[in-house]
Amino acid sequence: MVRTRAVVLVLNLIAGCGDARAPGNPDAGGVVGPDYHFVWGNPQPAGGVILDLAVEDDANIWAAAGCGFVLHSSTGGSNWQVSRDPQEACRDLFGIAWTPAGTVVAVGKDGLIVRSTDGGASWQESDVPRSETLFSVVSLPGGALSAVGDDGAVFISVDEGRQWTDRSLGGPGRAVHLSVI
């Protein structure tokens, strides 16, 4: 149920769609089917491109966005707040993940890795071994993180994203998505 709501949420944010609700059921939120309809609106904040989502639980969803923004919803996607406003040159964030310890990590253009350990109140940039664009990050069993990207880049962190080790295989190629099964 949560993953379905998140997919609809991305479409809602990109298209400027307010919310998808079942007739007569204001809590249906992200369920789409033949008996449901969309109510068009302009959710705030609006105007950016959402590039990835990390669903923490039924309430908390994190979004990596264009130009280095991170958005957070603590209401299951009903309302959003800007958690990271980079105030710098535009470097897109393409992937986002959270760890069981509560750290949120986002990766992006030119090796940008940012992390928050306080629920998004502050963000720190991590040092990276190389500056390839990173497209995906996942939290691995045991608390480690892995990020992948251009030129076969594979980075591993075992300390909640503070430091990263290059585990790249070398050679050309682009890894754009990483999953844990």
Phi, psi and omega in degrees: 000317182294317182296322177299316180298322182293319179297315178297323180300316179300313179299320178299314183292318182290319183274353182078024182274130185290299179193151182255115184229146175285141177304126178081359180230092184291351180262003184289338171045266191259014181273130181241135178192180184295338181264011183246159178222163178257142172252118184281139179203194180227084183295149179250144355285151182228164175112342180260170178260127177272125185252339177197157177232148171233117181265111182279313178200191182300335183259319190263121178229135178247142180232128172271136187225172177300154178059023173085009178282148170235131177250153179222137172239129174254012182238028179069020178102356179291321179228149182229148174231148172285121179264324178229120175242103194295333180052037182211188178304147183289112173229109183300147170255120185260339183220152180211145179210162174230153181255160177302335178280354176099004177281136175252130182233133177233145182234155181192212188300141177056035177077014180296125172230123176238152182216150176228135178248005184234039177070024177090004179292326177219156182229140177239142176272134180267148172286140180236151182291329181216163186254028175292148176295133180254136186249339186210146175219140177224152173270125183264159175304140181092000175094358178282164176234150174226139178232144181228158180188210184298156177054035177069020182299129173224115180245143179235138173233136178246010183229045177063028175087009178291311181233149183233141178248136180280118176241027184295150179273345181086167178088170181287164177136165182220123172259120184251351180210144181224134180228153174248126181251000000 
